Short mmCIF file of C-alpha atoms and ligand atoms in Angstrom, two decimals:
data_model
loop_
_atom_site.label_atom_id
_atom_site.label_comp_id
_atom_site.label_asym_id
_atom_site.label_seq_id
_atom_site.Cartn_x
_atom_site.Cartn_y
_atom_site.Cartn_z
CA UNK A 1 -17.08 4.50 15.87
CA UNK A 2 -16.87 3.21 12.20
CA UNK A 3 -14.72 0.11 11.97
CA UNK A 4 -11.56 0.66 9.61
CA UNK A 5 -11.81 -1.14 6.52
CA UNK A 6 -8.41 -3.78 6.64
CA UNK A 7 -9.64 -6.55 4.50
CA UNK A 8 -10.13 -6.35 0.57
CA UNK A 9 -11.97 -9.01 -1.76
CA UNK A 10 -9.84 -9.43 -5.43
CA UNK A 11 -12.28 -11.40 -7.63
CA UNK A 12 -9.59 -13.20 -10.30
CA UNK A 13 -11.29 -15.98 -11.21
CA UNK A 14 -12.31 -14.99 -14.98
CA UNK A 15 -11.23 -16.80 -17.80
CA UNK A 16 -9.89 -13.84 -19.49
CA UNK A 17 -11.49 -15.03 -22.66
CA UNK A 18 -10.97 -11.33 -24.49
CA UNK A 19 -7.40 -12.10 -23.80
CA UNK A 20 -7.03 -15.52 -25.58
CA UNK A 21 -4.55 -17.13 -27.00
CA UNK A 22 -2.77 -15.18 -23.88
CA UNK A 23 -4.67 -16.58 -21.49
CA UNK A 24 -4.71 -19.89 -21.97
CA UNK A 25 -1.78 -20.06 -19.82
CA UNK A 26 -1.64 -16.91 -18.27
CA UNK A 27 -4.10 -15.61 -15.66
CA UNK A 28 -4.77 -12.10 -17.25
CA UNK A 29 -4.10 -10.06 -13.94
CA UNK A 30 -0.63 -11.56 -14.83
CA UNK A 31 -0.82 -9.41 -18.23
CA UNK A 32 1.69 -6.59 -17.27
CA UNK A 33 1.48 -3.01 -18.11
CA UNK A 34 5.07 -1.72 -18.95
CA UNK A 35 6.94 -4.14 -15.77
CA UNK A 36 4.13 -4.93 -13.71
CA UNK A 37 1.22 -7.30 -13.42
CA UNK A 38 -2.26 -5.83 -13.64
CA UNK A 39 -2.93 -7.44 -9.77
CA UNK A 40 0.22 -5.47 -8.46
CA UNK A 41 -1.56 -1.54 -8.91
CA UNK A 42 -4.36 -3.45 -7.43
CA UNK A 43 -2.36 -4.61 -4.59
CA UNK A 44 -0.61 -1.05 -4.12
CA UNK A 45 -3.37 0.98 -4.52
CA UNK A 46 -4.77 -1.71 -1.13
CA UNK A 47 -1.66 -0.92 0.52
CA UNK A 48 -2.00 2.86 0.15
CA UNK A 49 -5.72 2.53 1.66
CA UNK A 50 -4.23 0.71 4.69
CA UNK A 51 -5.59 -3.09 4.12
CA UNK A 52 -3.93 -6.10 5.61
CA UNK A 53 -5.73 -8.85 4.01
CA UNK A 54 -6.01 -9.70 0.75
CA UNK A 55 -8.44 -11.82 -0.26
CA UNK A 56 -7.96 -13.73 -4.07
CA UNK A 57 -11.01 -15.87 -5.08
CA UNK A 58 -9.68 -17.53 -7.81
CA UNK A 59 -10.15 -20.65 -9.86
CA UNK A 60 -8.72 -23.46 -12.09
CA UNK A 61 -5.39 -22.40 -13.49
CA UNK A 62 -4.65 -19.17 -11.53
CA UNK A 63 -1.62 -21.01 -9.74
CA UNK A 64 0.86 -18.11 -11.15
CA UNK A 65 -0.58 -15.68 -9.19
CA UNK A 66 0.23 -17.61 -6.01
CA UNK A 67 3.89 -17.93 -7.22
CA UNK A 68 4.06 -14.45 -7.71
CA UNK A 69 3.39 -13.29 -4.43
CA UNK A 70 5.26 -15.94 -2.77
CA UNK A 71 9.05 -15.41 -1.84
CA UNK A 72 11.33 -16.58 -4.22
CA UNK A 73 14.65 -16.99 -2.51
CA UNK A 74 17.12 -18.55 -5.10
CA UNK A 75 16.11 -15.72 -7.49
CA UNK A 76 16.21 -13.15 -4.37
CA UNK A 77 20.02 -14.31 -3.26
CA UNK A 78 21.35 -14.61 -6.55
CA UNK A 79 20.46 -10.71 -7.09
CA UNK A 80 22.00 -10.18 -3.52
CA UNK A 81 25.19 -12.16 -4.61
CA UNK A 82 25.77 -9.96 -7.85
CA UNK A 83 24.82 -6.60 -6.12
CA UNK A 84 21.45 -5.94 -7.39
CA UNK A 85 19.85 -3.91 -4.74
CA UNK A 86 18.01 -2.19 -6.86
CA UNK A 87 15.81 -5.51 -8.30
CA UNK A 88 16.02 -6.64 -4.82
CA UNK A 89 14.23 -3.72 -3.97
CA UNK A 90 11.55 -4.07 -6.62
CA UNK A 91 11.18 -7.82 -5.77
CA UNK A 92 10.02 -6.40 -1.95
CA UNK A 93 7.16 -5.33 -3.60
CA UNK A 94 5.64 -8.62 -4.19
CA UNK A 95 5.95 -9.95 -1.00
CA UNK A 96 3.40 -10.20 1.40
CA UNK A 97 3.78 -10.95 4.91
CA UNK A 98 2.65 -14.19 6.16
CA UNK A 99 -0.91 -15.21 6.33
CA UNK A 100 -1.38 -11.58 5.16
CA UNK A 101 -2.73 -12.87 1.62
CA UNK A 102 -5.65 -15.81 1.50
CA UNK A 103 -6.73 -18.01 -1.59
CA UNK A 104 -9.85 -19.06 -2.34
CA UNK A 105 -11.41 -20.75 -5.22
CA UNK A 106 -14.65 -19.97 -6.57
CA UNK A 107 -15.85 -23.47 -7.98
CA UNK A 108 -18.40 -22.55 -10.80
CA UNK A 109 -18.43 -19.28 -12.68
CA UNK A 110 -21.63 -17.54 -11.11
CA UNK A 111 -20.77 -14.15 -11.18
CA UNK A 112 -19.07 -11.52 -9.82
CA UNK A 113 -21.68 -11.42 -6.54
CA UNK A 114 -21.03 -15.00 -6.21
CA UNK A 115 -17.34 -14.58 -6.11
CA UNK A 116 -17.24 -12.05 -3.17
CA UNK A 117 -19.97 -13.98 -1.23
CA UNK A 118 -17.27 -16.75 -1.68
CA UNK A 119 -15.45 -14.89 0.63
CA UNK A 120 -17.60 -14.61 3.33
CA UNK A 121 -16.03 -16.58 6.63
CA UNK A 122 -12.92 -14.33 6.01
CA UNK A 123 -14.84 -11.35 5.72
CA UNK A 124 -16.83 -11.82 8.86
CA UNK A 125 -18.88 -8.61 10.54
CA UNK A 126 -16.45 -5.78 9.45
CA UNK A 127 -16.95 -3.76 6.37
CA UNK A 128 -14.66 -4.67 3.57
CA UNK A 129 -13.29 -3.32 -0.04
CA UNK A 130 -13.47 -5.03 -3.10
CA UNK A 131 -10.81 -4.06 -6.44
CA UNK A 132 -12.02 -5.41 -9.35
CA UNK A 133 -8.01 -5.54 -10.99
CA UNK A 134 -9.58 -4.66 -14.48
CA UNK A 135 -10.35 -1.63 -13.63
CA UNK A 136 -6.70 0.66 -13.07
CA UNK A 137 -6.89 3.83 -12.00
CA UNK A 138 -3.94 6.39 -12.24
CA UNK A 139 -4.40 8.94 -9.64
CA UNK A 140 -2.45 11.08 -7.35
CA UNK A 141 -4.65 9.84 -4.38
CA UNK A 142 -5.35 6.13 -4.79
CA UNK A 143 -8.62 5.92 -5.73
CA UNK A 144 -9.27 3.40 -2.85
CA UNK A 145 -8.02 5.59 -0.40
CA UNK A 146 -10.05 8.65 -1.52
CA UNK A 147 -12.85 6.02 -0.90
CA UNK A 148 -11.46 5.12 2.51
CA UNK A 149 -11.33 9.07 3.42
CA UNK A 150 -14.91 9.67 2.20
CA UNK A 151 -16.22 5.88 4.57
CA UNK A 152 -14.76 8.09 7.28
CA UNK A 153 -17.60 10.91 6.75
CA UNK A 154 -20.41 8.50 5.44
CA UNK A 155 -19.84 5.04 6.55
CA UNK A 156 -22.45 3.07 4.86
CA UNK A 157 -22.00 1.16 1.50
CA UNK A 158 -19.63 3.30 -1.43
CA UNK A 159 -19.40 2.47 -4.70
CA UNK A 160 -16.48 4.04 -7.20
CA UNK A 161 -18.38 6.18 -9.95
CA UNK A 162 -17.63 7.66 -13.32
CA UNK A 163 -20.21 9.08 -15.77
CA UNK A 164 -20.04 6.95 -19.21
CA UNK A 165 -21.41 8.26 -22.62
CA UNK A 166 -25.06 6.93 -22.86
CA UNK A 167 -24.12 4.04 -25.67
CA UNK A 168 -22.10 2.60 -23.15
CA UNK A 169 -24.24 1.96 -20.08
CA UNK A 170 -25.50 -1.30 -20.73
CA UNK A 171 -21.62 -2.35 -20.11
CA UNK A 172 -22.08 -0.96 -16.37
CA UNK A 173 -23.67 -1.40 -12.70
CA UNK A 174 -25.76 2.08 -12.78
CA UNK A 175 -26.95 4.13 -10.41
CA UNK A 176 -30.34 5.83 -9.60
CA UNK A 177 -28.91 8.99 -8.17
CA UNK A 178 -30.86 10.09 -4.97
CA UNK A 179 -29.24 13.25 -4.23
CA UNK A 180 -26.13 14.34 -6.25
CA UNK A 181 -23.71 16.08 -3.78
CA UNK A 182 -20.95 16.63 -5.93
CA UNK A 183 -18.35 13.86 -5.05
CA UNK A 184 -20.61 11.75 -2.93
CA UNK A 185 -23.64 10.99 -4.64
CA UNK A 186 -26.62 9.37 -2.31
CA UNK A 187 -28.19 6.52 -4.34
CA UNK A 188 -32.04 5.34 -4.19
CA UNK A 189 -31.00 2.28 -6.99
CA UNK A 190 -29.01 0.36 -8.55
CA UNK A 191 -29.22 -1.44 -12.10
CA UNK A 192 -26.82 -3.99 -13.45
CA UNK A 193 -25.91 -3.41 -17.49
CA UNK A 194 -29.77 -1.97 -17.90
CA UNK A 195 -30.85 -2.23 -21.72
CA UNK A 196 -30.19 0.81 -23.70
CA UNK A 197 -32.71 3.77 -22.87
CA UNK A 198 -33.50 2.40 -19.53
CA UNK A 199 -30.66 3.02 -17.43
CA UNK A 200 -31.61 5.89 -14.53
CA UNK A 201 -28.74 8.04 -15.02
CA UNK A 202 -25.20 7.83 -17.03
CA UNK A 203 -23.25 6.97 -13.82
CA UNK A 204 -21.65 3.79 -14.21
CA UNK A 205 -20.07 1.88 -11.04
CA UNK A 206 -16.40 1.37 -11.51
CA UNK A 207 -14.58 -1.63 -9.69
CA UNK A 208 -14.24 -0.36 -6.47
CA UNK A 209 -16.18 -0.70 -3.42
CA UNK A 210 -16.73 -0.58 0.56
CA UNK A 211 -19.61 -2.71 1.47
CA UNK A 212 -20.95 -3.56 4.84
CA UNK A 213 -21.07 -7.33 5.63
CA UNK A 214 -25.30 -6.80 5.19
CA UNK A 215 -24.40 -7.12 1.55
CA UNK A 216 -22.94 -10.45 2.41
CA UNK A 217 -26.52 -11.44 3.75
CA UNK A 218 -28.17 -10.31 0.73
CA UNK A 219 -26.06 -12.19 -1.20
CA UNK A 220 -27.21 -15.40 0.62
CA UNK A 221 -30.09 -15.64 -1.12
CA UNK A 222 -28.25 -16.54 -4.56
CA UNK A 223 -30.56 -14.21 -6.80
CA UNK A 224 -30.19 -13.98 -10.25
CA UNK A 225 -29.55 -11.34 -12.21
CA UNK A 226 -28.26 -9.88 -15.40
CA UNK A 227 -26.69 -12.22 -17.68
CA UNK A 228 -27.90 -15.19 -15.07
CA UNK A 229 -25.37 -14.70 -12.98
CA UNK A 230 -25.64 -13.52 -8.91
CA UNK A 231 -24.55 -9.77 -9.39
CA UNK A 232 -22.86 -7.79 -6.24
CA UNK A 233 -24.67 -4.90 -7.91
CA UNK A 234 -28.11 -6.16 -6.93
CA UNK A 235 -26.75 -7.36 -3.69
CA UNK A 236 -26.05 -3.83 -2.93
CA UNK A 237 -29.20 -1.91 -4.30
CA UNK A 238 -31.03 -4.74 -1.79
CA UNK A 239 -29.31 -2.87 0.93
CA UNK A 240 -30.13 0.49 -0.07
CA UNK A 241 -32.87 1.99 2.92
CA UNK A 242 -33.15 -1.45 5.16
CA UNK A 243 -29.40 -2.12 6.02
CA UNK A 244 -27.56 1.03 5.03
CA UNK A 245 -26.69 4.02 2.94
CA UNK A 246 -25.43 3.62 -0.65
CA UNK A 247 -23.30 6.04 -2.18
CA UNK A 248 -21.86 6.58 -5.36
CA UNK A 249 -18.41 8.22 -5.13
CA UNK A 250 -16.83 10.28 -7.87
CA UNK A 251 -13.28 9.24 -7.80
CA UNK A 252 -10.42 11.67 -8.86
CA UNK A 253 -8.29 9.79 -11.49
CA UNK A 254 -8.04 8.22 -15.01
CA UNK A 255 -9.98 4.99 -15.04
CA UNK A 256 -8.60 2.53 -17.87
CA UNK A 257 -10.69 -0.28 -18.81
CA UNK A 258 -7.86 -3.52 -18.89
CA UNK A 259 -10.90 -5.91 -19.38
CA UNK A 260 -10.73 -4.57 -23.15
CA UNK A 261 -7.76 -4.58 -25.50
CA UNK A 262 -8.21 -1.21 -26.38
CA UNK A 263 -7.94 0.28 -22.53
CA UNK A 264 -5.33 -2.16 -21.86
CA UNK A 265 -3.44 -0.91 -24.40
CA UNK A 266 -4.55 3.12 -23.98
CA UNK A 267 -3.07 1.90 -19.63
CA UNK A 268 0.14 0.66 -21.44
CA UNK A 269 0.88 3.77 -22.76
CA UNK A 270 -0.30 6.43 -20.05
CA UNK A 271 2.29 4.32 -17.79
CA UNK A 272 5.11 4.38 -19.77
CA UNK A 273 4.60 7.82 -20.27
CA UNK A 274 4.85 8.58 -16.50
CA UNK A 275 8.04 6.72 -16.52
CA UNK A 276 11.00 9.20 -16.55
CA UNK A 277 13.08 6.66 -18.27
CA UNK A 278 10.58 5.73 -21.21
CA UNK A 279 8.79 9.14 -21.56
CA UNK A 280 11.22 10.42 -24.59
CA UNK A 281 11.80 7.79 -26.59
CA UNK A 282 7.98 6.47 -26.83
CA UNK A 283 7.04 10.40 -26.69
CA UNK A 284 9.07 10.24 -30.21
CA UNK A 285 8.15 7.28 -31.64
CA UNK A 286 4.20 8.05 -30.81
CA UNK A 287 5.09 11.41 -32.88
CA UNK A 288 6.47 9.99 -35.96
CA UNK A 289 3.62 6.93 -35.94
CA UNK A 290 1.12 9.05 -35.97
CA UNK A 291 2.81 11.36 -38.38
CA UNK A 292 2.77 8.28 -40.53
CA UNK A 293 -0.69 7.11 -40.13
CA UNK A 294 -1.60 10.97 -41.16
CA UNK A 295 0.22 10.76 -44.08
CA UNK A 296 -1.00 7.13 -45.19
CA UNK A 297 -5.03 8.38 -44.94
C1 G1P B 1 -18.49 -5.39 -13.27
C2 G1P B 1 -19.73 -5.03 -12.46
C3 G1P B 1 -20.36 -3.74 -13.00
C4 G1P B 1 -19.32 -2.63 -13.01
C5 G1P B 1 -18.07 -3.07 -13.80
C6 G1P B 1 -16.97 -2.03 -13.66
O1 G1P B 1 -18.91 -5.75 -14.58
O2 G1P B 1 -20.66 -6.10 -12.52
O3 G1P B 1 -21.43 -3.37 -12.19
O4 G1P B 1 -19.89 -1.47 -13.58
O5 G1P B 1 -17.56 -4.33 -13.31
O6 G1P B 1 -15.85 -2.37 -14.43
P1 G1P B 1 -17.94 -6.53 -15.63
O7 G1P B 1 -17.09 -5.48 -16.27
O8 G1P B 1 -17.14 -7.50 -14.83
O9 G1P B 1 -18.87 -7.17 -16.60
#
C-alpha cells in the first residue's frame, strides 16, 4: 500500500528581489492577488489535496508570514462584537490548527534543493509534496490534488508539467520524456534551465511535486548545479531508474507565473474576474482601456 502524502514542503525563503522596493519589507508570498496572499492558494490548494503539515523554510525577515497564520484574537472578537460573521468567517481561513504548521529557516541561500533538504527530520520516510507559491494555478481540480489522484495509480516521484514555447526553456527544470502517455508522462531525465537548443523536450516542470524521501538522500550529497546552487531538479533525475519512477504530470489548469510582474499581474486579473462581485465593473473598465490604448497607437 502507497503511503498518503500528508506533509507538504513551502520553500519561502527568496528575497523577492523582482519585487523590490515591495519587498524590502514584505515577504512576496505576502503580495496579494485581489484579497489574498500568494501563500494562501498555496495553502488551499494543500488543504484540498488532504495535507496536514505544512512545512515553511523560510529566512531572515519572513516574520509576517508567521503572524499571518497565527490567531489573532483582539482583531477576531472585535469582528464578533460588531456582528461580522462574514470576516470572521474569512479570518478561519488562516488559521491552522496547532502544531499543524512548522517553521524552518534556511540559513544561506543555496537553492531551491537545498531548501527542501532543509526539511528533512520533518519529512522523515513518507513521501511528501512540495508548492513552490510562485507558481498559482486556477483550476477546477486543484492541481495538487489531480497530482495526489494520479500518486494513487503510479506512486513513484511526480512532477507538475506544462509545455513552454522553446525561447523559454532555459527558465525551467525540463524533462527528457521516456514515454509520453498523455497526462502522465514517464521520464528517463531531467535538466535544470538547459542552455537554449539543448533542452530534451519543451516540457517545463512547474512548482509542484510528490517526491519519495530517496530524493532526500540524493540531496545529501550537496551537488551543484545550475546557477551554483543545489537544484531539487537534479536531486530528482538522480532518482530516476535506482530509487524510483519519475513522472511528469500534465496538470489541468491555468498556470500563472507570480515570480514575474507580468504573470502576477495577468493572476490579478483572471481572479478578479472569477469574482462575481468584481467581474462587471473591471470587465468594463478592461473594455474602455483597451479601447483607449487602440485608439492612442
Ligand atoms: C524552479 C525550479 C524549476 C521549475 C520552476 C517552476 O525554478 O528550479 O525547475 O521549472 O521553479 O516555476 P525558479 O523559477 O525558482 O528559478
Amino acid at each position: 500500500m502507497k503511503k498518503k502524502v500528508t506533509k507538504a514542503i513551502f520553500p519561502v525563503a527568496g528575497l523577492g528581489t523582482r519585487f523590490l522596493p515591495a519587498t524590502k519589507s514584505i515577504p512576496k508570498e505576502i503580495m496579494t492577488l485581489v484579497d489574498r496572499p500568494l501563500i494562501q492558494y498555496a495553502i488551499d490548494e494543500a488543504r484540498a489535496a488532504g495535507i496536514k503539515e505544512f512545512i515553511f523554510v523560510t529566512s531572515r525577515g519572513k516574520g509576517a508570514l508567521e503572524d499571518y497564520f497565527d490567531h489573532a484574537p483582539i482583531l477576531e472578537s472585535s469582528l464578533r462584537k460588531a456582528g461580522k460573521t462574514d470576516l470572521l468567517e474569512i479570518l478561519k481561513m488562516t488559521n491552522m490548527e496547532s502544531g499543524a504548521i512548522a517553521y524552518i529557516r534556511q540559513h544561506r541561500a543555496l537553492g531551491l534543493g537545498h531548501a527542501v533538504w532543509c526539511a528533512r527530520r520533518l519529512i522523515g520516510d513518507e513521501p511528501f509534496a512540495v508548492i513552490l507559491p510562485d507558481d498559482v494555478i486556477a483550476a477546477e481540480t486543484p492541481c495538487l490534488q489531480q497530482m495526489v489522484e494520479a500518486y494513487a495509480e503510479t506512486g513513484g516521484n511526480i512532477v507538475a508539467a506544462m509545455e513552454v514555447p522553446a525561447e523559454k526553456t532555459s527558465s525551467y527544470g525540463i524533462l527528457d520524456i521516456k514515454e509520453d502517455m498523455g497526462s502522465i508522462i514517464s521520464v528517463k531525465g531531467m535538466v535544470e534551465k538547459p542552455a537554449m537548443g539543448d533542452a530534451p523536450s519543451n516540457l517545463a516542470v512547474i512548482g509542484r511535486y510528490i517526491l519519495t524521501p530517496d530524493v532526500l538522500e540524493s540531496l545529501n550529497r550537496m551537488k551543484t548545479g545550475a546557477a551554483g546552487e543545489i537544484q531539487l531538479t537534479d536531486a530528482i533525475a538522480e532518482v530516476i531508474g535506482t530509487a524510483g519512477n519519475v513522472y511528469g504530470y500534465r496538470f489541468r489548469g491555468q498556470r500563472f507565473d507570480c515570480g514575474s510582474k507580468a504573470g502576477f499581474l495577468q493572476a490579478t486579473v483572471a481572479f478578479a474576474l472569477a469574482r462575481p462581485e468584481l467581474r462587471d465593473e473591471l470587465m468594463d473598465f478592461l473594455g474602455d482601456i483597451t479601447a483607449q490604448q487602440k485608439a492612442a497607437q
